[in-house]
Amino acid sequence: MHPLQCVLQVQRSLGWGPLASVSWLSLRMCRAHSSLSSTTCPSPERQENGAPKDFSSRLAAGPTFQHFLKSASAPQEKLSSEVEDPPPYLTMDELLGRQRKVYLETYGCQMNVNDTEIAWSILQKSGYLRTSNLQEADVILLVTCSIREKAEQTIWNRLHQLKALKTRRPRSRVPLRIGILGCMAERLKEEILNREKMVDVLAGPDAYRDLPRLLAIAESGQQAANVLLSLDETYADVMPVQTSPSATSAFVSIMRGCDNMCSYCIVPFTRGRERSRPVASILEEVKKLSEQVLQLIHERDNICKQIHLPAQSGSSRVLEAMRRGYSREAYVELVHHIRESIPGVSLSSDFIAGFCGETEEDHVQTVSLLREVQYNMGFLFAYSMRQKTRAYHRLKDDVPEEVKLRRLEELITVFREEATKANQISVGCTQLVLVEGLSKRSATDLCGRNDGNLKVIFPDAEMEDVNNPGLRVRAQPGDYVLVKITSASSQTLRGHVLCRTTLKDSSENC
């Protein structure tokens, strides 16, 4: 019997009209029953003497509201072992990468680095290969940032470069496909697809699982896009694959999205609502990243002593306009508490110059906060209005551009002065440094990070290995070395290397 006939039959037996508001419930009951028997429809329940039960008694014996609340559990994360059927317009073979080579470029924050690793994990399982050579790539994917206007302009400039590469593609090769991933894809959807028709694939931060399908559609010459935001997607079952084989650090994402709705910020609109990953999936990822690090975290207090504490402004009035949820006084109190709890902690922060309505007095308070806290690292920018934000709709971008830039320069100057003072405390100390690789500015120097995540530069010279007395070695990425600090600036520490050591055997002397 058709489910609709079931609904009508149950309605007639209960005396309900055809438009009763509970018809959907009857339909659910019939559908559930039809999964057991497709040829029968449930008849009204009867008392022991065969007479139909009245509505009140049947209602009392039926499921309660709590039953439906319990049944409506939160959506479960997909298991990595699940294999979904392909959409009806694509075959399973078309969803496979067929060893096409993917070139990935990442712009923006650490979350985008993690997104790149998630996207690559998904594509790798679909049969794509990774390449670091732009010229041999069949697919170029840019993981983008939309936090500031300059970040978006960088992508537009890059797309013009890639358009030339796409135009010169030999006809004998597979056509080059270009994709925009992440926040900019979410924010500028139609504009990206329509401007000069450069982009083949568009995927928002919650659509990376859909990349194989989007690329399969692009193979037919069509543009493909998925920028739907999700309330539950955390990629908990997707194990990120590090895109840099020589990397000595990794990011573990514990949540996605944001609910803070700071008035200057686009993130809630490009990454959606805040949702946390299941704790079990976080622990599983951390374990797979490094069992040794987990053990050391559990046994010893040698975790990097650095905390990023974004302030944005030193004025309580501006912080309220930004909807940051704290005052200057509360922020300073938190700084003191952190420094009391972790002696020698390194602090970094973000600051915005020239937010809506910022006065000269507000700016002076931000300058004074920089002097009071003495950050070791800082990220400072002039404010740029972003569409869709609360500030765009309710505030006025009334600080002239030249004033913003002048205030920014003053903040940068003060930050550098105070950071230099803070970093000079390390001069004369011997510090344990994790080697990252060659210095960007000198082929004869190496670069690494100390316990406060500060950059340390030292000559690439032979040294003693404490575990092999008499053996002279050169430091390699991933090694631990002891460095005697001889000078400090606002950005880096400099010194000379003493020896190669290990976490277990090292000791800092200052």
Short mmCIF file of C-alpha atoms in Angstrom, two decimals:
data_model
loop_
_atom_site.label_atom_id
_atom_site.label_comp_id
_atom_site.label_asym_id
_atom_site.label_seq_id
_atom_site.Cartn_x
_atom_site.Cartn_y
_atom_site.Cartn_z
CA MET A 1 0.00 0.00 0.00
CA HIS A 2 1.33 3.53 -0.77
CA PRO A 3 2.45 5.46 2.34
CA LEU A 4 -0.04 8.23 1.61
CA GLN A 5 -2.88 5.67 1.70
CA CYS A 6 -1.55 4.55 5.08
CA VAL A 7 -1.78 8.13 6.34
CA LEU A 8 -5.36 8.55 5.17
CA GLN A 9 -6.45 5.19 6.60
CA VAL A 10 -4.96 6.02 10.03
CA GLN A 11 -6.54 9.47 9.90
CA ARG A 12 -10.01 8.04 9.17
CA SER A 13 -9.73 5.49 11.98
CA LEU A 14 -8.86 8.27 14.46
CA GLY A 15 -11.36 10.77 13.15
CA TRP A 16 -8.67 13.28 12.08
CA GLY A 17 -9.17 15.61 9.18
CA PRO A 18 -6.97 15.29 6.08
CA LEU A 19 -5.08 18.46 7.05
CA ALA A 20 -4.31 17.42 10.64
CA SER A 21 -0.99 18.78 11.87
CA VAL A 22 0.14 15.31 12.94
CA SER A 23 -0.09 13.81 9.46
CA TRP A 24 3.73 13.92 9.15
CA LEU A 25 3.99 11.71 12.22
CA SER A 26 1.63 9.14 10.71
CA LEU A 27 3.68 9.21 7.54
CA ARG A 28 6.86 8.51 9.54
CA MET A 29 5.10 5.60 11.26
CA CYS A 30 3.99 4.12 7.94
CA ARG A 31 7.42 4.50 6.43
CA ALA A 32 9.02 2.82 9.39
CA HIS A 33 6.52 -0.01 9.11
CA SER A 34 6.99 -0.33 5.38
CA SER A 35 10.65 -1.13 5.93
CA LEU A 36 9.46 -4.34 7.54
CA SER A 37 6.53 -5.06 5.26
CA SER A 38 5.76 -3.32 2.00
CA THR A 39 2.34 -4.89 1.56
CA THR A 40 0.56 -4.10 4.81
CA CYS A 41 -0.45 -0.96 6.64
CA PRO A 42 -0.66 -0.79 10.43
CA SER A 43 -4.22 -0.98 11.69
CA PRO A 44 -5.46 0.88 14.78
CA GLU A 45 -4.48 -0.78 18.07
CA ARG A 46 -7.28 -2.71 19.81
CA GLN A 47 -8.10 -3.57 23.39
CA GLU A 48 -8.11 -7.18 24.54
CA ASN A 49 -11.84 -7.51 23.69
CA GLY A 50 -11.12 -6.43 20.11
CA ALA A 51 -12.58 -2.93 20.39
CA PRO A 52 -10.46 -0.07 19.11
CA LYS A 53 -8.65 1.89 21.83
CA ASP A 54 -9.78 5.48 22.19
CA PHE A 55 -7.40 8.28 21.24
CA SER A 56 -6.50 9.29 24.84
CA SER A 57 -5.40 5.82 25.88
CA ARG A 58 -3.41 5.34 22.69
CA LEU A 59 -1.76 8.72 23.15
CA ALA A 60 -0.80 7.89 26.75
CA ALA A 61 0.74 4.59 25.68
CA GLY A 62 2.64 6.10 22.76
CA PRO A 63 6.08 7.72 22.57
CA THR A 64 6.66 10.88 24.63
CA PHE A 65 8.34 14.12 23.56
CA GLN A 66 11.51 13.00 25.35
CA HIS A 67 11.55 9.91 23.12
CA PHE A 68 11.86 12.07 20.01
CA LEU A 69 14.50 14.30 21.62
CA LYS A 70 16.54 11.22 22.44
CA SER A 71 16.11 9.84 18.94
CA ALA A 72 17.17 13.10 17.31
CA SER A 73 20.83 12.67 18.15
CA ALA A 74 23.48 14.92 16.70
CA PRO A 75 24.70 14.00 13.22
CA GLN A 76 27.51 11.49 13.41
CA GLU A 77 30.84 12.15 11.78
CA LYS A 78 31.42 10.03 8.72
CA LEU A 79 33.70 7.09 9.26
CA SER A 80 36.75 6.99 7.08
CA SER A 81 35.92 3.42 6.09
CA GLU A 82 32.59 4.45 4.57
CA VAL A 83 32.50 4.56 0.77
CA GLU A 84 29.67 6.64 -0.61
CA ASP A 85 28.00 5.81 -3.88
CA PRO A 86 28.92 8.20 -6.69
CA PRO A 87 26.28 10.71 -7.82
CA PRO A 88 24.09 9.37 -10.66
CA TYR A 89 25.76 11.57 -13.26
CA LEU A 90 29.29 10.31 -12.46
CA THR A 91 30.87 6.89 -12.38
CA MET A 92 33.26 5.73 -9.68
CA ASP A 93 36.07 5.80 -12.24
CA GLU A 94 35.38 9.47 -13.01
CA LEU A 95 35.76 10.34 -9.32
CA LEU A 96 39.28 8.93 -9.26
CA GLY A 97 42.22 11.22 -9.83
CA ARG A 98 43.89 8.80 -12.26
CA GLN A 99 47.29 10.00 -11.04
CA ARG A 100 46.74 13.59 -12.12
CA LYS A 101 49.24 15.87 -10.39
CA VAL A 102 48.06 18.49 -7.88
CA TYR A 103 49.96 21.64 -6.95
CA LEU A 104 48.85 23.28 -3.67
CA GLU A 105 49.51 26.84 -2.53
CA THR A 106 48.51 28.03 0.94
CA TYR A 107 47.79 31.62 1.95
CA GLY A 108 46.83 33.00 5.35
CA CYS A 109 46.59 31.53 8.83
CA GLN A 110 47.52 28.24 10.48
CA MET A 111 43.96 27.00 9.94
CA ASN A 112 44.56 27.27 6.19
CA VAL A 113 47.72 25.21 6.58
CA ASN A 114 45.62 22.56 8.30
CA ASP A 115 42.92 22.86 5.60
CA THR A 116 45.55 22.26 2.93
CA GLU A 117 46.61 19.07 4.69
CA ILE A 118 42.96 17.94 4.94
CA ALA A 119 42.26 18.67 1.26
CA TRP A 120 45.40 16.81 0.21
CA SER A 121 44.48 13.83 2.41
CA ILE A 122 41.12 13.58 0.63
CA LEU A 123 42.62 13.94 -2.85
CA GLN A 124 45.41 11.48 -2.14
CA LYS A 125 42.86 8.80 -1.24
CA SER A 126 41.09 9.52 -4.54
CA GLY A 127 44.19 8.71 -6.60
CA TYR A 128 45.77 12.13 -7.14
CA LEU A 129 49.53 12.68 -6.98
CA ARG A 130 51.30 15.63 -5.37
CA THR A 131 53.79 17.82 -7.20
CA SER A 132 55.95 20.74 -6.11
CA ASN A 133 56.60 21.70 -9.75
CA LEU A 134 54.02 24.20 -10.99
CA GLN A 135 54.82 23.48 -14.63
CA GLU A 136 53.95 19.77 -14.42
CA ALA A 137 50.71 20.24 -12.46
CA ASP A 138 47.35 19.15 -13.89
CA VAL A 139 45.43 20.77 -11.04
CA ILE A 140 46.41 23.95 -9.16
CA LEU A 141 44.56 24.62 -5.91
CA LEU A 142 44.94 27.86 -3.94
CA VAL A 143 43.85 27.70 -0.29
CA THR A 144 42.86 31.31 0.28
CA CYS A 145 42.44 33.90 3.02
CA SER A 146 39.82 36.66 3.18
CA ILE A 147 40.68 38.32 6.48
CA ARG A 148 42.03 41.47 4.82
CA GLU A 149 41.72 43.14 1.45
CA LYS A 150 45.45 42.74 0.75
CA ALA A 151 45.14 38.96 1.19
CA GLU A 152 42.43 38.79 -1.46
CA GLN A 153 44.34 41.05 -3.86
CA THR A 154 47.29 38.67 -3.60
CA ILE A 155 45.06 35.86 -4.89
CA TRP A 156 43.70 37.95 -7.78
CA ASN A 157 47.28 38.75 -8.83
CA ARG A 158 48.21 35.09 -8.59
CA LEU A 159 45.23 34.08 -10.72
CA HIS A 160 46.38 36.40 -13.51
CA GLN A 161 49.77 34.67 -13.47
CA LEU A 162 48.10 31.25 -13.60
CA LYS A 163 45.84 32.34 -16.46
CA ALA A 164 48.91 32.79 -18.64
CA LEU A 165 50.11 29.33 -17.62
CA LYS A 166 46.71 27.87 -18.49
CA THR A 167 46.65 29.59 -21.88
CA ARG A 168 50.09 28.24 -22.84
CA ARG A 169 49.13 24.68 -21.93
CA PRO A 170 49.97 22.37 -24.89
CA ARG A 171 46.91 20.70 -26.47
CA SER A 172 48.67 17.37 -26.15
CA ARG A 173 48.39 17.54 -22.36
CA VAL A 174 45.38 17.28 -20.04
CA PRO A 175 43.79 20.75 -19.68
CA LEU A 176 45.00 22.63 -16.62
CA ARG A 177 42.31 23.05 -13.92
CA ILE A 178 42.50 25.85 -11.35
CA GLY A 179 40.63 25.80 -8.04
CA ILE A 180 40.03 28.33 -5.27
CA LEU A 181 39.55 26.83 -1.81
CA GLY A 182 38.77 28.29 1.60
CA CYS A 183 37.53 31.65 2.85
CA MET A 184 37.80 33.68 -0.35
CA ALA A 185 35.80 31.03 -2.22
CA GLU A 186 33.08 31.38 0.42
CA ARG A 187 33.04 35.18 0.37
CA LEU A 188 33.29 35.98 -3.35
CA LYS A 189 31.58 32.97 -4.96
CA GLU A 190 30.04 34.44 -8.14
CA GLU A 191 32.76 37.04 -8.70
CA ILE A 192 35.50 34.39 -8.71
CA LEU A 193 33.61 32.17 -11.16
CA ASN A 194 32.66 35.00 -13.50
CA ARG A 195 35.79 37.16 -13.58
CA GLU A 196 37.60 36.23 -16.79
CA LYS A 197 36.49 32.60 -16.37
CA MET A 198 39.85 31.65 -14.87
CA VAL A 199 38.63 29.34 -12.12
CA ASP A 200 37.25 25.83 -12.72
CA VAL A 201 36.59 24.69 -9.14
CA LEU A 202 35.33 26.55 -6.08
CA ALA A 203 35.23 24.85 -2.64
CA GLY A 204 34.42 26.53 0.66
CA PRO A 205 36.01 25.51 4.00
CA ASP A 206 33.32 22.87 4.63
CA ALA A 207 33.35 21.34 1.14
CA TYR A 208 36.74 19.63 0.90
CA ARG A 209 35.17 16.17 0.97
CA ASP A 210 33.47 17.16 -2.29
CA LEU A 211 36.72 17.95 -4.12
CA PRO A 212 36.87 14.66 -6.11
CA ARG A 213 33.35 15.28 -7.46
CA LEU A 214 34.05 18.95 -8.22
CA LEU A 215 37.23 18.07 -10.10
CA ALA A 216 35.41 15.32 -12.00
CA ILE A 217 32.82 17.86 -13.16
CA ALA A 218 35.61 20.28 -14.13
CA GLU A 219 37.11 17.54 -16.30
CA SER A 220 34.09 17.88 -18.60
CA GLY A 221 34.83 21.57 -19.11
CA GLN A 222 32.21 22.89 -16.69
CA GLN A 223 32.76 25.09 -13.67
CA ALA A 224 32.00 23.35 -10.37
CA ALA A 225 31.30 24.94 -6.99
CA ASN A 226 30.33 23.96 -3.46
CA VAL A 227 30.41 26.72 -0.85
CA LEU A 228 27.76 25.41 1.53
CA LEU A 229 28.62 25.95 5.19
CA SER A 230 27.95 23.14 7.66
CA LEU A 231 26.87 23.05 11.29
CA ASP A 232 28.69 19.79 12.04
CA GLU A 233 31.59 19.28 9.61
CA THR A 234 34.88 19.07 11.51
CA TYR A 235 36.74 16.56 9.27
CA ALA A 236 37.25 14.56 12.46
CA ASP A 237 37.81 11.32 10.54
CA VAL A 238 40.19 12.85 7.98
CA MET A 239 43.81 12.47 9.01
CA PRO A 240 45.70 15.50 7.67
CA VAL A 241 48.72 14.67 5.52
CA GLN A 242 51.60 17.09 6.02
CA THR A 243 52.34 18.87 2.76
CA SER A 244 55.93 19.59 3.78
CA PRO A 245 57.84 16.33 4.35
CA SER A 246 60.69 18.15 6.12
CA ALA A 247 58.42 20.11 8.49
CA THR A 248 59.44 20.00 12.16
CA SER A 249 56.07 21.22 13.47
CA ALA A 250 52.39 20.42 12.85
CA PHE A 251 48.99 21.96 13.60
CA VAL A 252 46.15 20.05 15.24
CA SER A 253 42.73 21.59 14.64
CA ILE A 254 40.38 21.23 17.63
CA MET A 255 37.49 23.38 16.34
CA ARG A 256 36.18 25.12 13.24
CA GLY A 257 34.24 28.33 12.72
CA CYS A 258 33.64 31.12 15.22
CA ASP A 259 30.67 32.47 17.20
CA ASN A 260 32.32 35.59 18.64
CA MET A 261 31.09 37.88 15.83
CA CYS A 262 33.72 40.58 16.43
CA SER A 263 32.45 43.58 14.51
CA TYR A 264 35.51 43.86 12.26
CA CYS A 265 35.88 40.17 11.42
CA ILE A 266 34.75 38.18 8.36
CA VAL A 267 35.63 34.74 9.79
CA PRO A 268 32.13 33.75 11.08
CA PHE A 269 30.76 34.43 7.60
CA THR A 270 33.43 32.50 5.69
CA ARG A 271 33.93 29.60 8.12
CA GLY A 272 30.49 29.33 9.69
CA ARG A 273 29.38 28.62 13.23
CA GLU A 274 31.73 27.37 15.92
CA ARG A 275 31.86 23.60 16.42
CA SER A 276 34.39 21.43 18.20
CA ARG A 277 35.95 18.18 17.12
CA PRO A 278 35.30 15.09 19.23
CA VAL A 279 38.05 14.74 21.83
CA ALA A 280 38.75 11.17 20.72
CA SER A 281 39.56 12.27 17.18
CA ILE A 282 41.90 15.01 18.44
CA LEU A 283 43.80 12.55 20.61
CA GLU A 284 44.01 10.08 17.75
CA GLU A 285 45.52 12.70 15.44
CA VAL A 286 48.03 13.90 18.03
CA LYS A 287 49.11 10.31 18.68
CA LYS A 288 49.68 9.72 15.00
CA LEU A 289 51.63 12.95 14.64
CA SER A 290 54.13 12.01 17.31
CA GLU A 291 54.01 9.44 20.06
CA GLN A 292 57.30 10.82 21.36
CA VAL A 293 55.88 14.35 21.75
CA LEU A 294 52.83 12.99 23.62
CA GLN A 295 55.08 11.11 26.00
CA LEU A 296 57.23 14.17 26.61
CA ILE A 297 54.18 16.37 27.21
CA HIS A 298 52.91 13.86 29.76
CA GLU A 299 56.23 13.39 31.56
CA ARG A 300 58.01 16.73 31.38
CA ASP A 301 57.30 20.44 31.37
CA ASN A 302 59.08 21.13 28.09
CA ILE A 303 56.18 22.27 25.90
CA CYS A 304 56.99 25.42 23.92
CA LYS A 305 56.43 28.32 26.31
CA GLN A 306 54.69 30.65 23.91
CA ILE A 307 51.10 31.94 23.94
CA HIS A 308 49.36 33.98 21.27
CA LEU A 309 47.10 36.46 23.04
CA PRO A 310 45.35 38.76 20.50
CA ALA A 311 44.59 42.17 21.99
CA GLN A 312 43.53 44.11 18.83
CA SER A 313 43.39 47.39 20.82
CA GLY A 314 44.49 48.85 24.14
CA SER A 315 41.32 50.90 24.53
CA SER A 316 38.34 49.41 26.39
CA ARG A 317 36.02 51.64 24.36
CA VAL A 318 37.36 50.31 21.06
CA LEU A 319 37.33 46.74 22.36
CA GLU A 320 33.63 47.16 23.15
CA ALA A 321 32.97 48.45 19.61
CA MET A 322 34.88 45.44 18.29
CA ARG A 323 32.72 43.18 20.50
CA ARG A 324 35.79 41.46 21.87
CA GLY A 325 34.13 40.64 25.17
CA TYR A 326 36.86 41.93 27.50
CA SER A 327 38.28 45.23 28.74
CA ARG A 328 41.86 46.45 28.74
CA GLU A 329 42.00 45.85 32.50
CA ALA A 330 40.83 42.24 32.14
CA TYR A 331 43.38 41.64 29.38
CA VAL A 332 46.28 43.01 31.44
CA GLU A 333 45.17 40.93 34.43
CA LEU A 334 45.25 37.83 32.20
CA VAL A 335 48.78 38.70 31.02
CA HIS A 336 49.99 38.97 34.63
CA HIS A 337 48.36 35.65 35.50
CA ILE A 338 50.02 33.90 32.54
CA ARG A 339 53.45 35.29 33.42
CA GLU A 340 53.06 34.25 37.05
CA SER A 341 52.02 30.75 35.97
CA ILE A 342 54.71 30.32 33.28
CA PRO A 343 57.92 32.21 34.14
CA GLY A 344 59.77 33.24 31.00
CA VAL A 345 56.71 32.80 28.77
CA SER A 346 56.86 34.40 25.32
CA LEU A 347 53.77 36.40 24.31
CA SER A 348 52.61 37.37 20.83
CA SER A 349 49.59 39.42 19.81
CA ASP A 350 47.52 41.00 17.03
CA PHE A 351 46.73 44.72 16.79
CA ILE A 352 44.50 46.76 14.47
CA ALA A 353 45.24 50.44 13.82
CA GLY A 354 42.41 52.79 12.91
CA PHE A 355 39.29 50.76 13.70
CA CYS A 356 35.93 52.52 13.28
CA GLY A 357 35.67 55.51 15.63
CA GLU A 358 39.19 55.13 17.05
CA THR A 359 40.33 58.44 18.53
CA GLU A 360 43.86 59.66 19.15
CA GLU A 361 43.37 58.85 22.84
CA ASP A 362 42.34 55.29 21.95
CA HIS A 363 45.48 54.97 19.85
CA VAL A 364 47.64 56.26 22.74
CA GLN A 365 46.14 53.57 25.00
CA THR A 366 47.12 50.90 22.46
CA VAL A 367 50.66 52.28 22.39
CA SER A 368 50.79 52.17 26.19
CA LEU A 369 49.60 48.53 26.19
CA LEU A 370 52.43 47.60 23.86
CA ARG A 371 54.89 49.23 26.25
CA GLU A 372 53.32 47.64 29.32
CA VAL A 373 53.20 44.07 28.06
CA GLN A 374 56.41 44.00 25.99
CA TYR A 375 55.41 41.36 23.45
CA ASN A 376 58.06 39.12 21.93
CA MET A 377 56.21 38.82 18.63
CA GLY A 378 53.46 40.92 17.05
CA PHE A 379 51.21 41.11 14.01
CA LEU A 380 50.03 44.66 13.34
CA PHE A 381 47.76 45.90 10.55
CA ALA A 382 45.74 48.92 9.46
CA TYR A 383 41.98 48.31 9.57
CA SER A 384 40.19 47.46 6.31
CA MET A 385 36.39 47.24 6.25
CA ARG A 386 35.03 43.80 5.25
CA GLN A 387 31.59 43.30 3.76
CA LYS A 388 28.99 41.30 5.74
CA THR A 389 30.63 42.11 9.08
CA ARG A 390 28.76 43.92 11.84
CA ALA A 391 31.06 46.91 11.40
CA TYR A 392 30.11 47.13 7.71
CA HIS A 393 26.41 47.35 8.56
CA ARG A 394 26.47 49.33 11.81
CA LEU A 395 29.70 51.31 12.08
CA LYS A 396 31.45 53.91 9.97
CA ASP A 397 34.98 53.49 8.66
CA ASP A 398 35.74 57.11 9.62
CA VAL A 399 39.50 57.06 10.28
CA PRO A 400 41.30 58.52 7.23
CA GLU A 401 43.70 56.18 5.47
CA GLU A 402 46.72 58.41 6.12
CA VAL A 403 45.88 58.47 9.84
CA LYS A 404 45.58 54.66 9.90
CA LEU A 405 48.99 54.29 8.29
CA ARG A 406 50.59 56.84 10.61
CA ARG A 407 49.16 55.08 13.68
CA LEU A 408 50.26 51.71 12.31
CA GLU A 409 53.83 52.96 11.88
CA GLU A 410 53.81 54.24 15.46
CA LEU A 411 52.56 50.88 16.76
CA ILE A 412 55.21 49.03 14.77
CA THR A 413 57.94 51.32 16.09
CA VAL A 414 56.88 50.90 19.71
CA PHE A 415 56.43 47.15 19.32
CA ARG A 416 59.96 46.79 17.93
CA GLU A 417 61.43 48.90 20.73
CA GLU A 418 59.73 46.87 23.45
CA ALA A 419 60.28 43.50 21.76
CA THR A 420 63.98 44.31 21.49
CA LYS A 421 64.08 45.04 25.23
CA ALA A 422 62.22 41.81 26.00
CA ASN A 423 64.43 39.72 23.73
CA GLN A 424 67.68 41.21 25.01
CA ILE A 425 67.08 39.41 28.32
CA SER A 426 68.20 36.28 26.46
CA VAL A 427 71.63 37.72 25.61
CA GLY A 428 74.26 35.67 27.42
CA CYS A 429 71.95 32.68 27.88
CA THR A 430 72.49 29.22 26.48
CA GLN A 431 69.24 28.06 24.87
CA LEU A 432 67.97 24.81 23.42
CA VAL A 433 67.01 25.36 19.76
CA LEU A 434 65.04 23.13 17.40
CA VAL A 435 66.68 23.44 13.97
CA GLU A 436 64.32 24.27 11.09
CA GLY A 437 66.73 24.79 8.19
CA LEU A 438 68.78 27.40 6.39
CA SER A 439 68.24 31.06 7.19
CA LYS A 440 66.26 32.91 4.51
CA ARG A 441 68.77 35.75 4.45
CA SER A 442 72.05 33.85 4.54
CA ALA A 443 73.13 30.54 3.05
CA THR A 444 75.86 30.28 5.69
CA ASP A 445 73.48 30.52 8.66
CA LEU A 446 70.92 28.14 10.12
CA CYS A 447 67.58 29.08 11.63
CA GLY A 448 65.64 27.47 14.47
CA ARG A 449 63.17 28.12 17.30
CA ASN A 450 63.83 28.32 21.01
CA ASP A 451 61.48 27.36 23.85
CA GLY A 452 59.56 30.63 23.44
CA ASN A 453 59.08 30.10 19.69
CA LEU A 454 61.50 32.93 18.96
CA LYS A 455 63.62 32.68 15.83
CA VAL A 456 67.30 31.99 16.52
CA ILE A 457 69.99 32.49 13.85
CA PHE A 458 73.45 30.90 14.18
CA PRO A 459 76.32 29.95 11.81
CA ASP A 460 76.14 26.63 9.98
CA ALA A 461 79.31 25.26 11.54
CA GLU A 462 80.65 21.93 12.73
CA MET A 463 79.99 21.13 16.37
CA GLU A 464 80.40 18.38 18.91
CA ASP A 465 77.71 15.73 19.34
CA VAL A 466 77.21 15.18 23.10
CA ASN A 467 76.15 11.58 22.52
CA ASN A 468 79.24 10.82 20.45
CA PRO A 469 82.27 12.51 22.05
CA GLY A 470 84.92 13.45 19.50
CA LEU A 471 82.46 13.32 16.58
CA ARG A 472 82.08 16.61 14.67
CA VAL A 473 78.72 17.13 12.96
CA ARG A 474 76.61 19.78 11.25
CA ALA A 475 73.07 20.44 12.43
CA GLN A 476 70.19 19.12 10.32
CA PRO A 477 66.46 20.09 10.38
CA GLY A 478 64.87 18.37 13.37
CA ASP A 479 68.07 18.37 15.44
CA TYR A 480 68.32 19.97 18.87
CA VAL A 481 71.34 22.21 19.46
CA LEU A 482 72.58 24.42 22.28
CA VAL A 483 73.17 28.03 21.20
CA LYS A 484 74.85 30.79 23.21
CA ILE A 485 72.86 33.98 22.50
CA THR A 486 75.10 36.95 21.67
CA SER A 487 72.64 39.59 20.36
CA ALA A 488 68.91 40.27 20.01
CA SER A 489 66.59 42.38 17.87
CA SER A 490 62.81 42.76 17.83
CA GLN A 491 62.47 39.78 15.49
CA THR A 492 65.35 37.38 16.13
CA LEU A 493 68.06 36.19 18.45
CA ARG A 494 71.59 35.53 17.22
CA GLY A 495 74.31 33.37 18.69
CA HIS A 496 76.94 30.71 18.13
CA VAL A 497 76.29 27.00 18.30
CA LEU A 498 77.87 24.92 21.07
CA CYS A 499 76.87 21.33 20.41
CA ARG A 500 74.21 18.97 19.14
CA THR A 501 72.17 17.38 21.91
CA THR A 502 68.82 15.74 22.66
CA LEU A 503 65.75 16.70 24.64
CA LYS A 504 66.70 14.25 27.34
CA ASP A 505 70.29 15.31 27.72
CA SER A 506 69.94 19.03 27.20
CA SER A 507 69.83 21.61 29.96
CA GLU A 508 69.41 25.37 29.63
CA ASN A 509 71.86 27.54 31.48
CA CYS A 510 71.28 31.20 31.79
#
